[in-house]
Structures are given as structure tokens and as C-alpha cells.
Amino acid sequence: MTTLFDTTTVPAVNVTAGTGPLVIGLDIALVTSGVAGPGWANHFRTTGLAGEDRLQHIVDTAAGYYRNADLVLIEGAAYSMAKQVGHDEMSAARWMIRCDLRRRRIPFAVVTPDSRTIYATGRARWKDEETGKKLTPRQVKGKVRDEAARRYGIVFDGTARFDQADAYVLMAMGMDWLGYSLAEVPKTHSRALKGVAWPTQTVAVAR
Amino acid sequence: MTTLFDTTTVPAVNVTAGTGPLVIGLDIALVTSGVAGPGWANHFRTTGLAGEDRLQHIVDTAAGYYRNADLVLIEGAAYSMAKQVGHDEMSAARWMIRCDLRRRRIPFAVVTPDSRTIYATGRARWKDEETGKKLTPRQVKGKVRDEAARRYGIVFDGTARFDQADAYVLMAMGMDWLGYSLAEVPKTHSRALKGVAWPTQTVAVAR
DNA sequence: CTGCATTAACTACTGC
DNA sequence: GCAGTAGTATTCGGTC
DNA sequence: GACCGAATCCAAGTAG
DNA sequence: CTACTTGGTAATGCAG
């Protein structure tokens, strides 16, 4: 676990770790994936693996986290990813997890990258305030991480900081949707919740 | 089973049904998939299903066929399919089957559409002999089916005839590679075998 | 119901 | 408020 | 070992 | 023989 509570600046958030429903956020990728639950964020890698081995490892590891979850949020594919390196293997990773979740009867929602960014930062496409040029994906990721860190008082550190922050935001969205929001978020941000394909089946926790 | 031996024109082929190794050919798609083994071809649909249910059904049904196989051949994705309807779901279907095969320790090979076409017809890209225009994918599929039907004496009929023929060709390639070729094929055709990513692990049947 | 030809995503943001 | 338009992510390899 | 930047598939056919 | 160029699929909707 590379992420800890930020003990220097304790924000006004409802720390529900262990008390509320167990919601898991997943930011799945081929080499570095992020996972988060209420109050914590983590990540795992697939160094040295490839092909079927790599996929299997991703599913197994992720499953270890969401095994007892009440709700899982997984980031959906971005259209721009098509025709690019490893895109089909990644589609597979995500669908395999979805199938596994279905088999386990764990309710899950697929969140688009846009929705995630909006929930975290209030806007999907950012431009530099000075130059007016659109921010690189990298810079946007940074924004997401910063906002999440500030709002939830979590320190996202290390190489996988973006992936962990992503996962955390996803998880926070799920908590919010269930009525256990981890922090107050402006309407500009929370509007992203209605863009999500929420599960129709009843979630174990009353909303 | 919609396909039968053609009893009117019995060709000079080695009918090894039940005697040689069990090789299975798979032509996986989202709605209609083809499956074939030595001497037979079949297909299955996923009508009424979608998403995780559909994927699960594809994997389960395919597994029912290759459960006891010594070798499985599966058609690989075409690059041109990227960015098109359902491409990610299809990638997932194929990868899920590959993972399942790995789990079951069943050796498998991934065959590109080109290799399959070459093994069946001797050439990957066909032009009309008169007009000189390239044949439509449909026409090429027809050629594959016709050649396969003639060479192996199998009747591929019904809506799924192309898918079944594809699967049969894949299976035939596997049998050939194992030394149990189902029919004599010209060098122009068999050259396709070296373009295939054959499994490195030992196949249960001696070559 | 079968066969062939066509066309291929989604949404936030911007400007009217 | 509505219609049109454009944006979209990750891996791998080399570098520090 | 982490960070930054660039490219992003594969092979059959065909021409030289 | 080598180097370069190009091609590649499948679900859906309508017609027969």
C-alpha cells in the first residue's frame, strides 16, 4: 500500500472506511492498474507477464479486491484507444472483469473517462488558462489527481499515482451514488453521476 | 448439426473422424460462430444475448466443443476491424477463449484471416479474373467455402455456411500440422502453415 | 427467413 | 435552448 | 528505478 | 532477393 491518509491537512470529509458499503473503483490497464476503496488506494502491476498470463493476472488480482464488494466501478474504454497498441488486449481485460463481476452477482457500473474527469475536476476538456491550448492527457490526469487528493485528503504517490487517483475518484462516485458521499462536491462535478450506466439490479446497501 | 458428409461425391480424403487427434477449429464472432472437428462442422448463435451474457455464452459453448481437444485453432482478429461496431467485445471473446484454453492446458494456435484464406484457396487477395477488380470479402469467403467443400467433401449449408467452412479450414490446418492431413494440398496453399503461431508446448499427439 | 449492400461512438463544449 | 464540431489513451524504449 | 517522449499491425503481393 | 505498398471485418437494415 503506497497511499496513506494525509495527516497534516485533515479535510472535512466523512471517513467511512469500514463503516459504509464496500465500493471498489478500478482503473484497469495492461501494466499498471489502480484500485481503491473508501479511505485507501492501491495499485498492482503485471511486470514480466504478457498475453493470456497477463490478462489472467489482472482479473485474479482485481477479483481479490472486489471479492466482497457491494458495488464496483470500472473505467470504460476511450474511443481514441482503438487501433492503438494493445487495445484489444485491454478491451479483453475489462470485459473479463465485467464477466467475472456478473458471475459473482456483484453490481457494477462502467464509467467513461470523461465522466470520471468531470466528477473530479468539473470539466472534461481543459485548456491552459494562459496559452489557451488544450492540456495534454498527462496534465489532465494531474489535475484529477490533485483535486482528488485535496478533496478526499488522500496522498497519491509514486509511479502509479494517477491510476490510484483515478480509481479513487471512481470509488467516490459510487459512494456518492449510494448516498454515502465522501465529500461535498459542486454541482458542476456531481453532474457526471447521471452520465454513468448504473446497475439496475438492487445493490445490497439501501440508497 | 446442419452439416453432413456429401455422399454424392466422395473425395479421396482420409476420413479420420474418431481415429486421429481431436483438433478443433473456431471461427468466433459475436452472433454466429463456427466450430469444426475432423469430419464435421457446426455453428452456434447468441440470439437474444448481449454484453457479459453473450460473451459468457460464447466461451461456454465453445468450451463444450474443445473440452477434450488435443489442439485448438482460433481465428485471430483483423486489424481493419478496429474502430468498428463491437470490435472490443469481439476481442474480448477471443481473448477469453484463449485464457480458458491456457487454463485447461490445451495447446492452441491463433491463425490470421490471411493464413486461413491462403490455406484454403492458395492466395489471400483475389481479383476478379475478368474485371481485375478485387473480390469483395463476401466473394472471398465464398471461394474459401467452395474450395473447402470440394477438397474435404463436406457440405457447408445454411446461413452459417461461411463460418463453418472457416472453422473447418482452421481445423484442417491443425491436422495437417500434426501430420494427419485430411487431404493433399498444393504447396501454394500449405505455405500458409508457416505463417501460424503454433504452440510451443508439446501437443499430446506425436507429430 | 434468407441474401446482399451499406456503414461503422459518444459526449462535452462552443457558437448561434 | 439547440445544432454542429471536435476530442478522445497507453505502451514501449530510450534517457537521466 | 523513475521520468519523459514518440509511435501506435502485420504480412501478402508487387515492383524493381 | 529486397524494399515498398496496400489491404484487411462484421452487424444491421432493407429487399426479395
Short mmCIF file of C-alpha atoms (C1' of nucleotides) in Angstrom, two decimals:
data_model
loop_
_atom_site.label_atom_id
_atom_site.label_comp_id
_atom_site.label_asym_id
_atom_site.label_seq_id
_atom_site.Cartn_x
_atom_site.Cartn_y
_atom_site.Cartn_z
CA MET A 1 0.00 0.00 0.00
CA THR A 2 1.72 3.15 -1.11
CA THR A 3 -1.01 5.59 -0.18
CA LEU A 4 -1.74 6.97 3.25
CA PHE A 5 -4.08 9.43 4.79
CA ASP A 6 -2.70 12.90 4.70
CA THR A 7 -2.33 13.58 8.37
CA THR A 8 -1.08 17.12 8.01
CA THR A 9 -4.22 18.58 6.48
CA VAL A 10 -7.26 16.72 7.65
CA PRO A 11 -10.17 17.79 5.47
CA ALA A 12 -13.83 17.85 6.37
CA VAL A 13 -14.71 14.51 4.86
CA ASN A 14 -16.72 11.64 6.15
CA VAL A 15 -14.16 8.95 6.70
CA THR A 16 -16.33 5.93 6.19
CA ALA A 17 -13.62 3.33 5.96
CA GLY A 18 -15.14 0.14 7.27
CA THR A 19 -18.45 1.72 8.17
CA GLY A 20 -20.34 2.25 4.93
CA PRO A 21 -20.82 -0.02 1.94
CA LEU A 22 -17.78 -1.50 0.30
CA VAL A 23 -17.37 0.24 -3.01
CA ILE A 24 -14.38 -0.52 -5.19
CA GLY A 25 -13.02 1.61 -8.01
CA LEU A 26 -10.94 0.01 -10.74
CA ASP A 27 -8.72 1.72 -13.25
CA ILE A 28 -7.65 -1.19 -15.38
CA ALA A 29 -4.69 -1.09 -17.74
CA LEU A 30 -2.28 -3.70 -19.03
CA VAL A 31 0.78 -2.90 -16.96
CA THR A 32 -0.31 -0.70 -14.07
CA SER A 33 -3.84 -0.80 -12.66
CA GLY A 34 -5.31 1.27 -9.87
CA VAL A 35 -7.69 0.04 -7.20
CA ALA A 36 -9.39 2.00 -4.46
CA GLY A 37 -11.89 1.61 -1.67
CA PRO A 38 -13.22 4.07 0.91
CA GLY A 39 -10.19 5.63 2.52
CA TRP A 40 -7.49 3.80 0.61
CA ALA A 41 -5.95 3.44 -2.80
CA ASN A 42 -3.59 0.88 -4.18
CA HIS A 43 -2.20 -0.43 -7.42
CA PHE A 44 -0.75 -3.52 -8.98
CA ARG A 45 1.49 -4.32 -11.91
CA THR A 46 1.96 -7.12 -14.36
CA THR A 47 5.68 -6.79 -14.91
CA GLY A 48 7.10 -9.72 -16.79
CA LEU A 49 3.77 -11.03 -17.94
CA ALA A 50 2.11 -10.90 -21.33
CA GLY A 51 -0.77 -12.33 -23.27
CA GLU A 52 -3.08 -14.74 -21.52
CA ASP A 53 -0.90 -14.79 -18.41
CA ARG A 54 -1.12 -11.05 -18.08
CA LEU A 55 -4.89 -10.99 -18.53
CA GLN A 56 -5.40 -13.77 -16.07
CA HIS A 57 -3.26 -12.00 -13.53
CA ILE A 58 -5.19 -8.78 -13.91
CA VAL A 59 -8.53 -10.46 -13.40
CA ASP A 60 -7.34 -12.52 -10.46
CA THR A 61 -5.72 -9.62 -8.70
CA ALA A 62 -8.66 -7.32 -9.23
CA ALA A 63 -11.02 -10.02 -8.04
CA GLY A 64 -9.09 -10.25 -4.82
CA TYR A 65 -10.05 -6.66 -4.15
CA TYR A 66 -13.70 -6.67 -5.18
CA ARG A 67 -14.48 -10.14 -3.86
CA ASN A 68 -16.70 -8.78 -1.09
CA ALA A 69 -17.72 -5.54 -2.70
CA ASP A 70 -21.24 -4.19 -2.73
CA LEU A 71 -20.59 -2.17 -5.84
CA VAL A 72 -17.71 -1.91 -8.29
CA LEU A 73 -16.93 0.94 -10.63
CA ILE A 74 -14.76 0.28 -13.59
CA GLU A 75 -13.41 2.73 -16.08
CA GLY A 76 -14.64 2.21 -19.60
CA ALA A 77 -12.62 2.29 -22.79
CA ALA A 78 -11.84 5.51 -24.54
CA TYR A 79 -12.68 5.60 -28.21
CA SER A 80 -9.33 7.06 -29.07
CA MET A 81 -7.71 3.92 -27.86
CA ALA A 82 -8.94 1.91 -30.82
CA LYS A 83 -6.30 0.94 -33.33
CA GLN A 84 -3.56 1.53 -30.82
CA VAL A 85 -1.05 -0.59 -29.04
CA GLY A 86 -2.62 -3.38 -27.08
CA HIS A 87 -6.13 -2.02 -27.34
CA ASP A 88 -7.74 -5.38 -27.93
CA GLU A 89 -5.95 -6.95 -25.02
CA MET A 90 -7.18 -4.12 -22.85
CA SER A 91 -10.74 -4.44 -24.03
CA ALA A 92 -10.42 -8.06 -23.09
CA ALA A 93 -9.15 -7.25 -19.60
CA ARG A 94 -12.12 -5.02 -18.91
CA TRP A 95 -14.70 -7.37 -20.36
CA MET A 96 -13.24 -10.30 -18.47
CA ILE A 97 -13.64 -8.41 -15.25
CA ARG A 98 -17.18 -7.47 -16.17
CA CYS A 99 -17.97 -11.10 -16.86
CA ASP A 100 -16.43 -12.11 -13.58
CA LEU A 101 -18.46 -9.50 -11.73
CA ARG A 102 -21.61 -10.73 -13.40
CA ARG A 103 -20.79 -14.30 -12.41
CA ARG A 104 -20.32 -13.17 -8.82
CA ARG A 105 -23.52 -11.13 -8.93
CA ILE A 106 -21.65 -8.06 -7.86
CA PRO A 107 -23.36 -4.91 -9.18
CA PHE A 108 -21.06 -2.77 -11.24
CA ALA A 109 -21.07 0.39 -13.28
CA VAL A 110 -18.94 1.37 -16.24
CA VAL A 111 -17.72 4.95 -16.13
CA THR A 112 -16.31 6.75 -19.14
CA PRO A 113 -13.06 8.67 -18.76
CA ASP A 114 -14.97 11.91 -19.36
CA SER A 115 -17.38 11.30 -16.51
CA ARG A 116 -14.52 10.49 -14.21
CA THR A 117 -12.70 13.68 -15.13
CA ILE A 118 -15.81 15.79 -14.74
CA TYR A 119 -16.59 14.36 -11.34
CA ALA A 120 -13.07 15.10 -10.21
CA THR A 121 -12.43 18.46 -11.82
CA GLY A 122 -15.75 19.82 -13.04
CA ARG A 123 -14.81 19.71 -16.68
CA ALA A 124 -13.76 17.08 -19.20
CA ARG A 125 -11.62 19.07 -21.60
CA TRP A 126 -9.22 21.52 -20.14
CA LYS A 127 -7.31 24.29 -21.77
CA ASP A 128 -4.32 26.04 -20.35
CA GLU A 129 -5.51 29.29 -18.80
CA GLU A 130 -2.68 31.26 -20.33
CA THR A 131 -1.84 29.69 -23.65
CA GLY A 132 -5.37 28.51 -24.34
CA LYS A 133 -4.01 25.28 -25.69
CA LYS A 134 -5.68 22.10 -24.62
CA LEU A 135 -3.95 20.30 -21.85
CA THR A 136 -2.21 17.05 -22.59
CA PRO A 137 -3.83 13.90 -21.22
CA ARG A 138 -0.99 13.82 -18.76
CA GLN A 139 -1.78 17.29 -17.43
CA VAL A 140 -5.45 16.44 -17.10
CA LYS A 141 -4.53 13.36 -15.15
CA GLY A 142 -2.51 15.57 -12.88
CA LYS A 143 -5.48 17.82 -12.33
CA VAL A 144 -7.63 14.84 -11.45
CA ARG A 145 -5.07 13.59 -9.02
CA ASP A 146 -4.61 16.98 -7.37
CA GLU A 147 -8.30 17.62 -6.96
CA ALA A 148 -8.93 14.16 -5.60
CA ALA A 149 -6.05 14.41 -3.18
CA ARG A 150 -7.29 17.75 -1.92
CA ARG A 151 -10.94 16.85 -1.68
CA TYR A 152 -10.54 13.47 -0.03
CA GLY A 153 -7.33 14.07 1.85
CA ILE A 154 -5.53 11.16 0.30
CA VAL A 155 -1.93 11.26 -0.83
CA PHE A 156 -1.46 9.64 -4.21
CA ASP A 157 2.21 8.97 -4.60
CA GLY A 158 4.64 7.04 -6.68
CA THR A 159 4.62 5.99 -10.30
CA ALA A 160 1.06 4.74 -10.12
CA ARG A 161 -0.33 7.90 -8.51
CA PHE A 162 -2.56 8.72 -11.44
CA ASP A 163 -4.02 5.27 -11.63
CA GLN A 164 -4.71 5.24 -7.93
CA ALA A 165 -6.33 8.65 -8.06
CA ASP A 166 -8.49 7.55 -10.97
CA ALA A 167 -9.62 4.52 -9.06
CA TYR A 168 -10.33 6.63 -6.02
CA VAL A 169 -12.49 9.04 -7.95
CA LEU A 170 -14.45 6.15 -9.41
CA MET A 171 -14.99 4.73 -5.97
CA ALA A 172 -16.07 8.14 -4.65
CA MET A 173 -18.63 8.36 -7.44
CA GLY A 174 -20.08 5.05 -6.40
CA MET A 175 -20.24 6.07 -2.76
CA ASP A 176 -21.92 9.29 -3.74
CA TRP A 177 -24.49 7.49 -5.87
CA LEU A 178 -25.26 5.20 -2.95
CA GLY A 179 -25.84 8.18 -0.69
CA TYR A 180 -22.59 7.90 1.21
CA SER A 181 -20.69 10.71 -0.41
CA LEU A 182 -17.16 11.07 0.89
CA ALA A 183 -17.13 14.83 0.46
CA GLU A 184 -19.24 17.69 -0.75
CA VAL A 185 -18.82 18.16 -4.46
CA PRO A 186 -20.09 21.10 -6.54
CA LYS A 187 -22.98 20.54 -8.94
CA THR A 188 -20.56 21.11 -11.81
CA HIS A 189 -18.81 17.98 -10.69
CA SER A 190 -21.66 15.80 -9.48
CA ARG A 191 -23.50 16.20 -12.77
CA ALA A 192 -21.18 13.48 -14.03
CA LEU A 193 -23.13 10.94 -11.99
CA LYS A 194 -26.03 11.00 -14.38
CA GLY A 195 -23.79 10.10 -17.29
CA VAL A 196 -22.97 6.76 -15.72
CA ALA A 197 -24.57 3.43 -16.60
CA TRP A 198 -25.54 2.42 -13.11
CA PRO A 199 -26.54 -1.16 -12.41
CA THR A 200 -30.24 -1.88 -12.47
CA GLN A 201 -30.14 -4.74 -10.03
CA THR A 202 -30.61 -3.90 -6.39
CA VAL A 203 -27.43 -3.03 -4.58
CA ALA A 204 -27.04 -4.72 -1.23
CA VAL A 205 -26.96 -1.38 0.54
CA ALA A 206 -30.10 0.72 0.64
CA ARG A 207 -29.81 4.01 -1.17
CA MET B 1 -25.68 -30.26 -36.69
CA THR B 2 -26.52 -28.73 -40.01
CA THR B 3 -23.63 -30.16 -41.98
CA LEU B 4 -23.36 -33.65 -43.38
CA PHE B 5 -20.91 -35.61 -45.44
CA ASP B 6 -21.51 -35.18 -49.10
CA THR B 7 -22.49 -38.69 -50.07
CA THR B 8 -22.84 -37.98 -53.75
CA THR B 9 -19.23 -37.11 -54.46
CA VAL B 10 -16.97 -38.95 -52.09
CA PRO B 11 -13.49 -37.48 -52.48
CA ALA B 12 -10.19 -39.16 -51.84
CA VAL B 13 -9.72 -37.88 -48.32
CA ASN B 14 -8.63 -39.58 -45.17
CA VAL B 15 -11.73 -39.61 -43.05
CA THR B 16 -10.14 -39.61 -39.65
CA ALA B 17 -13.20 -38.86 -37.59
CA GLY B 18 -12.62 -40.53 -34.28
CA THR B 19 -9.29 -42.06 -35.22
CA GLY B 20 -6.71 -39.28 -35.23
CA PRO B 21 -6.10 -36.46 -32.78
CA LEU B 22 -9.01 -34.24 -31.85
CA VAL B 23 -8.37 -30.89 -33.45
CA ILE B 24 -10.98 -28.15 -33.18
CA GLY B 25 -11.27 -25.08 -35.38
CA LEU B 26 -13.04 -22.00 -34.07
CA ASP B 27 -14.32 -19.04 -36.04
CA ILE B 28 -15.53 -16.79 -33.27
CA ALA B 29 -17.88 -13.87 -33.80
CA LEU B 30 -20.47 -12.15 -31.65
CA VAL B 31 -23.65 -13.59 -33.12
CA THR B 32 -22.72 -16.58 -35.26
CA SER B 33 -19.64 -18.66 -34.57
CA GLY B 34 -18.35 -21.66 -36.49
CA VAL B 35 -16.84 -24.79 -34.95
CA ALA B 36 -15.36 -27.79 -36.69
CA GLY B 37 -13.62 -31.04 -35.97
CA PRO B 38 -12.34 -33.82 -38.25
CA GLY B 39 -15.27 -34.76 -40.47
CA TRP B 40 -17.83 -32.35 -39.12
CA ALA B 41 -18.68 -28.68 -38.90
CA ASN B 42 -21.20 -26.89 -36.78
CA HIS B 43 -22.16 -23.45 -35.58
CA PHE B 44 -23.86 -21.70 -32.73
CA ARG B 45 -25.60 -18.39 -32.21
CA THR B 46 -26.13 -15.97 -29.37
CA THR B 47 -29.53 -14.65 -30.38
CA GLY B 48 -31.15 -12.60 -27.67
CA LEU B 49 -27.97 -12.17 -25.68
CA ALA B 50 -25.68 -9.19 -25.28
CA GLY B 51 -22.83 -7.90 -23.20
CA GLU B 52 -21.46 -10.14 -20.49
CA ASP B 53 -24.16 -12.74 -21.06
CA ARG B 54 -23.24 -13.03 -24.69
CA LEU B 55 -19.53 -13.35 -24.01
CA GLN B 56 -20.10 -15.92 -21.33
CA HIS B 57 -22.29 -17.93 -23.65
CA ILE B 58 -19.70 -17.87 -26.40
CA VAL B 59 -16.95 -19.09 -24.12
CA ASP B 60 -19.09 -21.76 -22.51
CA THR B 61 -20.41 -23.09 -25.78
CA ALA B 62 -17.00 -23.12 -27.43
CA ALA B 63 -15.53 -24.84 -24.38
CA GLY B 64 -18.09 -27.59 -24.73
CA TYR B 65 -16.56 -28.37 -28.10
CA TYR B 66 -12.88 -28.12 -27.29
CA ARG B 67 -13.09 -29.63 -23.83
CA ASN B 68 -11.25 -32.78 -24.88
CA ALA B 69 -9.28 -31.35 -27.76
CA ASP B 70 -5.62 -32.04 -28.37
CA LEU B 71 -5.22 -28.82 -30.29
CA VAL B 72 -7.44 -25.82 -30.98
CA LEU B 73 -7.13 -23.32 -33.81
CA ILE B 74 -8.77 -19.98 -33.41
CA GLU B 75 -9.04 -17.23 -35.94
CA GLY B 76 -7.30 -14.04 -34.96
CA ALA B 77 -8.59 -10.51 -35.23
CA ALA B 78 -8.26 -8.48 -38.38
CA TYR B 79 -6.69 -5.10 -37.99
CA SER B 80 -9.36 -3.49 -40.10
CA MET B 81 -11.91 -4.41 -37.53
CA ALA B 82 -10.64 -1.84 -35.06
CA LYS B 83 -12.88 1.15 -34.51
CA GLN B 84 -15.90 -0.74 -35.71
CA VAL B 85 -19.07 -1.96 -34.15
CA GLY B 86 -18.50 -4.31 -31.29
CA HIS B 87 -14.82 -4.76 -32.00
CA ASP B 88 -13.84 -4.61 -28.37
CA GLU B 89 -16.43 -7.13 -27.37
CA MET B 90 -15.11 -9.44 -30.05
CA SER B 91 -11.54 -9.02 -28.96
CA ALA B 92 -12.75 -9.96 -25.53
CA ALA B 93 -14.48 -13.08 -26.77
CA ARG B 94 -11.32 -14.32 -28.43
CA TRP B 95 -9.05 -13.48 -25.53
CA MET B 96 -11.41 -15.07 -23.05
CA ILE B 97 -11.28 -18.27 -25.02
CA ARG B 98 -7.52 -18.08 -25.20
CA CYS B 99 -7.36 -17.65 -21.44
CA ASP B 100 -9.68 -20.56 -20.95
CA LEU B 101 -7.57 -22.72 -23.21
CA ARG B 102 -4.48 -21.76 -21.30
CA ARG B 103 -6.17 -22.63 -18.02
CA ARG B 104 -7.11 -26.01 -19.43
CA ARG B 105 -3.62 -26.54 -20.78
CA ILE B 106 -4.98 -27.16 -24.22
CA PRO B 107 -2.46 -26.17 -26.89
CA PHE B 108 -3.82 -23.64 -29.32
CA ALA B 109 -2.75 -21.59 -32.28
CA VAL B 110 -4.01 -18.24 -33.49
CA VAL B 111 -4.45 -18.06 -37.24
CA THR B 112 -4.82 -14.80 -39.11
CA PRO B 113 -7.60 -14.47 -41.68
CA ASP B 114 -4.95 -14.27 -44.40
CA SER B 115 -3.36 -17.57 -43.49
CA ARG B 116 -6.72 -19.23 -43.41
CA THR B 117 -7.62 -17.91 -46.85
CA ILE B 118 -4.27 -18.91 -48.30
CA TYR B 119 -4.51 -22.43 -46.94
CA ALA B 120 -7.96 -22.77 -48.44
CA THR B 121 -7.51 -21.03 -51.76
CA GLY B 122 -3.79 -20.55 -52.34
CA ARG B 123 -3.95 -16.77 -52.21
CA ALA B 124 -5.01 -14.13 -49.72
CA ARG B 125 -6.13 -11.33 -52.01
CA TRP B 126 -8.17 -12.23 -55.00
CA LYS B 127 -9.00 -10.23 -58.06
CA ASP B 128 -11.77 -10.99 -60.46
CA GLU B 129 -10.22 -12.80 -63.44
CA GLU B 130 -12.15 -10.71 -65.93
CA THR B 131 -12.61 -7.28 -64.43
CA GLY B 132 -9.37 -7.35 -62.48
CA LYS B 133 -11.12 -5.74 -59.54
CA LYS B 134 -10.51 -7.16 -56.14
CA LEU B 135 -13.14 -9.50 -54.91
CA THR B 136 -15.38 -8.43 -52.09
CA PRO B 137 -14.81 -10.08 -48.73
CA ARG B 138 -18.03 -11.90 -49.37
CA GLN B 139 -16.78 -13.37 -52.61
CA VAL B 140 -13.56 -14.46 -51.00
CA LYS B 141 -15.49 -16.17 -48.27
CA GLY B 142 -17.43 -17.96 -50.97
CA LYS B 143 -14.19 -19.13 -52.55
CA VAL B 144 -12.96 -20.45 -49.23
CA ARG B 145 -16.17 -22.30 -48.67
CA ASP B 146 -16.23 -23.79 -52.17
CA GLU B 147 -12.64 -24.96 -52.06
CA ALA B 148 -13.05 -26.44 -48.61
CA ALA B 149 -16.25 -28.20 -49.57
CA ARG B 150 -14.63 -29.67 -52.66
CA ARG B 151 -11.37 -30.68 -51.05
CA TYR B 152 -12.79 -32.24 -47.92
CA GLY B 153 -16.13 -33.40 -49.25
CA ILE B 154 -18.13 -31.53 -46.68
CA VAL B 155 -21.33 -29.67 -47.43
CA PHE B 156 -21.43 -26.28 -45.76
CA ASP B 157 -25.01 -25.16 -45.82
CA GLY B 158 -27.35 -22.61 -44.32
CA THR B 159 -26.78 -19.12 -43.07
CA ALA B 160 -23.67 -20.05 -41.16
CA ARG B 161 -22.00 -21.87 -44.04
CA PHE B 162 -19.10 -19.46 -44.25
CA ASP B 163 -18.41 -19.61 -40.56
CA GLN B 164 -18.47 -23.37 -40.61
CA ALA B 165 -16.21 -23.54 -43.61
CA ASP B 166 -13.78 -21.16 -41.94
CA ALA B 167 -13.70 -23.31 -38.84
CA TYR B 168 -13.20 -26.41 -40.95
CA VAL B 169 -10.25 -24.92 -42.75
CA LEU B 170 -8.67 -23.94 -39.46
CA MET B 171 -9.14 -27.45 -38.14
CA ALA B 172 -7.67 -28.90 -41.33
CA MET B 173 -4.62 -26.72 -40.90
CA GLY B 174 -4.13 -28.08 -37.42
CA MET B 175 -4.48 -31.66 -38.58
CA ASP B 176 -2.02 -31.02 -41.35
CA TRP B 177 0.50 -29.51 -38.96
CA LEU B 178 0.18 -32.54 -36.73
CA GLY B 179 0.89 -34.83 -39.65
CA TYR B 180 -2.66 -36.02 -40.13
CA SER B 181 -3.57 -34.00 -43.18
CA LEU B 182 -7.14 -34.52 -44.28
CA ALA B 183 -6.32 -34.08 -47.95
CA GLU B 184 -3.45 -33.32 -50.26
CA VAL B 185 -2.99 -29.58 -50.59
CA PRO B 186 -0.74 -27.76 -53.07
CA LYS B 187 2.39 -26.05 -51.82
CA THR B 188 0.79 -22.71 -52.70
CA HIS B 189 -1.77 -23.49 -50.04
CA SER B 190 0.25 -25.29 -47.40
CA ARG B 191 2.79 -22.48 -47.27
CA ALA B 192 0.26 -20.77 -45.01
CA LEU B 193 1.17 -23.18 -42.25
CA LYS B 194 4.46 -21.46 -41.58
CA GLY B 195 2.69 -18.16 -41.01
CA VAL B 196 0.91 -19.55 -38.00
CA ALA B 197 1.93 -19.06 -34.38
CA TRP B 198 1.94 -22.69 -33.38
CA PRO B 199 2.02 -23.64 -29.72
CA THR B 200 5.44 -24.35 -28.29
CA GLN B 201 4.28 -26.76 -25.63
CA THR B 202 4.14 -30.40 -26.60
CA VAL B 203 0.92 -31.49 -28.16
CA ALA B 204 -0.49 -34.71 -26.74
CA VAL B 205 -0.25 -36.38 -30.11
CA ALA B 206 3.17 -37.11 -31.51
CA ARG B 207 3.96 -35.27 -34.69
"C1'" DC C 1 -36.50 -16.25 -43.41
"C1'" DT C 2 -32.55 -15.77 -46.46
"C1'" DG C 3 -29.30 -12.91 -49.10
"C1'" DC C 4 -26.94 -8.86 -50.30
"C1'" DA C 5 -25.29 -3.79 -49.63
"C1'" DT C 6 -24.22 -0.31 -46.58
"C1'" DT C 7 -21.79 1.82 -42.94
"C1'" DA C 8 -19.42 1.89 -38.74
"C1'" DA C 9 -19.29 6.05 -30.96
"C1'" DC C 10 -20.22 9.12 -27.64
"C1'" DT C 11 -20.48 13.42 -25.46
"C1'" DA C 12 -18.75 17.82 -23.79
"C1'" DC C 13 -18.16 22.17 -25.33
"C1'" DT C 14 -18.89 26.21 -28.43
"C1'" DG C 15 -21.25 29.36 -31.07
"C1'" DC C 16 -25.52 30.74 -32.80
"C1'" DG D 1 -32.05 26.37 -25.82
"C1'" DC D 2 -30.31 23.81 -29.89
"C1'" DA D 3 -27.29 22.08 -33.56
"C1'" DG D 4 -22.64 21.38 -35.18
"C1'" DT D 5 -17.91 20.03 -34.16
"C1'" DA D 6 -14.06 18.12 -32.29
"C1'" DG D 7 -11.75 15.29 -28.76
"C1'" DT D 8 -10.67 11.02 -27.02
"C1'" DA D 9 -5.09 6.71 -24.05
"C1'" DT D 10 -1.30 3.61 -23.31
"C1'" DT D 11 2.72 1.16 -24.31
"C1'" DC D 12 7.31 0.76 -25.12
"C1'" DG D 13 12.10 2.35 -25.42
"C1'" DG D 14 15.46 5.47 -24.56
"C1'" DT D 15 17.25 8.80 -21.16
"C1'" DC D 16 18.53 10.77 -16.96
"C1'" DG E 1 14.43 2.81 -10.89
"C1'" DA E 2 11.58 6.89 -12.39
"C1'" DC E 3 10.52 10.18 -15.94
"C1'" DC E 4 9.70 11.85 -20.43
"C1'" DG E 5 8.64 11.49 -25.36
"C1'" DA E 6 7.20 9.19 -29.70
"C1'" DA E 7 4.62 5.80 -32.17
"C1'" DT E 8 0.91 3.16 -32.28
"C1'" DC E 9 -0.29 -4.02 -37.00
"C1'" DC E 10 1.23 -7.49 -39.98
"C1'" DA E 11 2.13 -9.82 -43.96
"C1'" DA E 12 0.91 -10.75 -48.99
"C1'" DG E 13 1.62 -9.01 -53.30
"C1'" DT E 14 4.06 -6.42 -56.41
"C1'" DA E 15 7.65 -3.85 -58.48
"C1'" DG E 16 12.40 -3.14 -59.02
"C1'" DC F 1 16.17 -11.40 -53.31
"C1'" DT F 2 14.84 -6.88 -51.33
"C1'" DA F 3 12.07 -2.87 -50.47
"C1'" DC F 4 7.84 -0.77 -50.70
"C1'" DT F 5 2.64 -0.59 -50.90
"C1'" DT F 6 -1.67 -1.91 -49.69
"C1'" DG F 7 -5.28 -4.41 -47.75
"C1'" DG F 8 -7.70 -6.11 -44.17
"C1'" DT F 9 -14.43 -7.34 -40.94
"C1'" DA F 10 -18.95 -7.80 -39.36
"C1'" DA F 11 -23.60 -6.20 -37.54
"C1'" DT F 12 -27.62 -4.13 -39.14
"C1'" DG F 13 -31.34 -2.97 -42.20
"C1'" DC F 14 -33.82 -3.46 -46.33
"C1'" DA F 15 -35.18 -6.16 -50.37
"C1'" DG F 16 -36.56 -10.44 -52.40
#
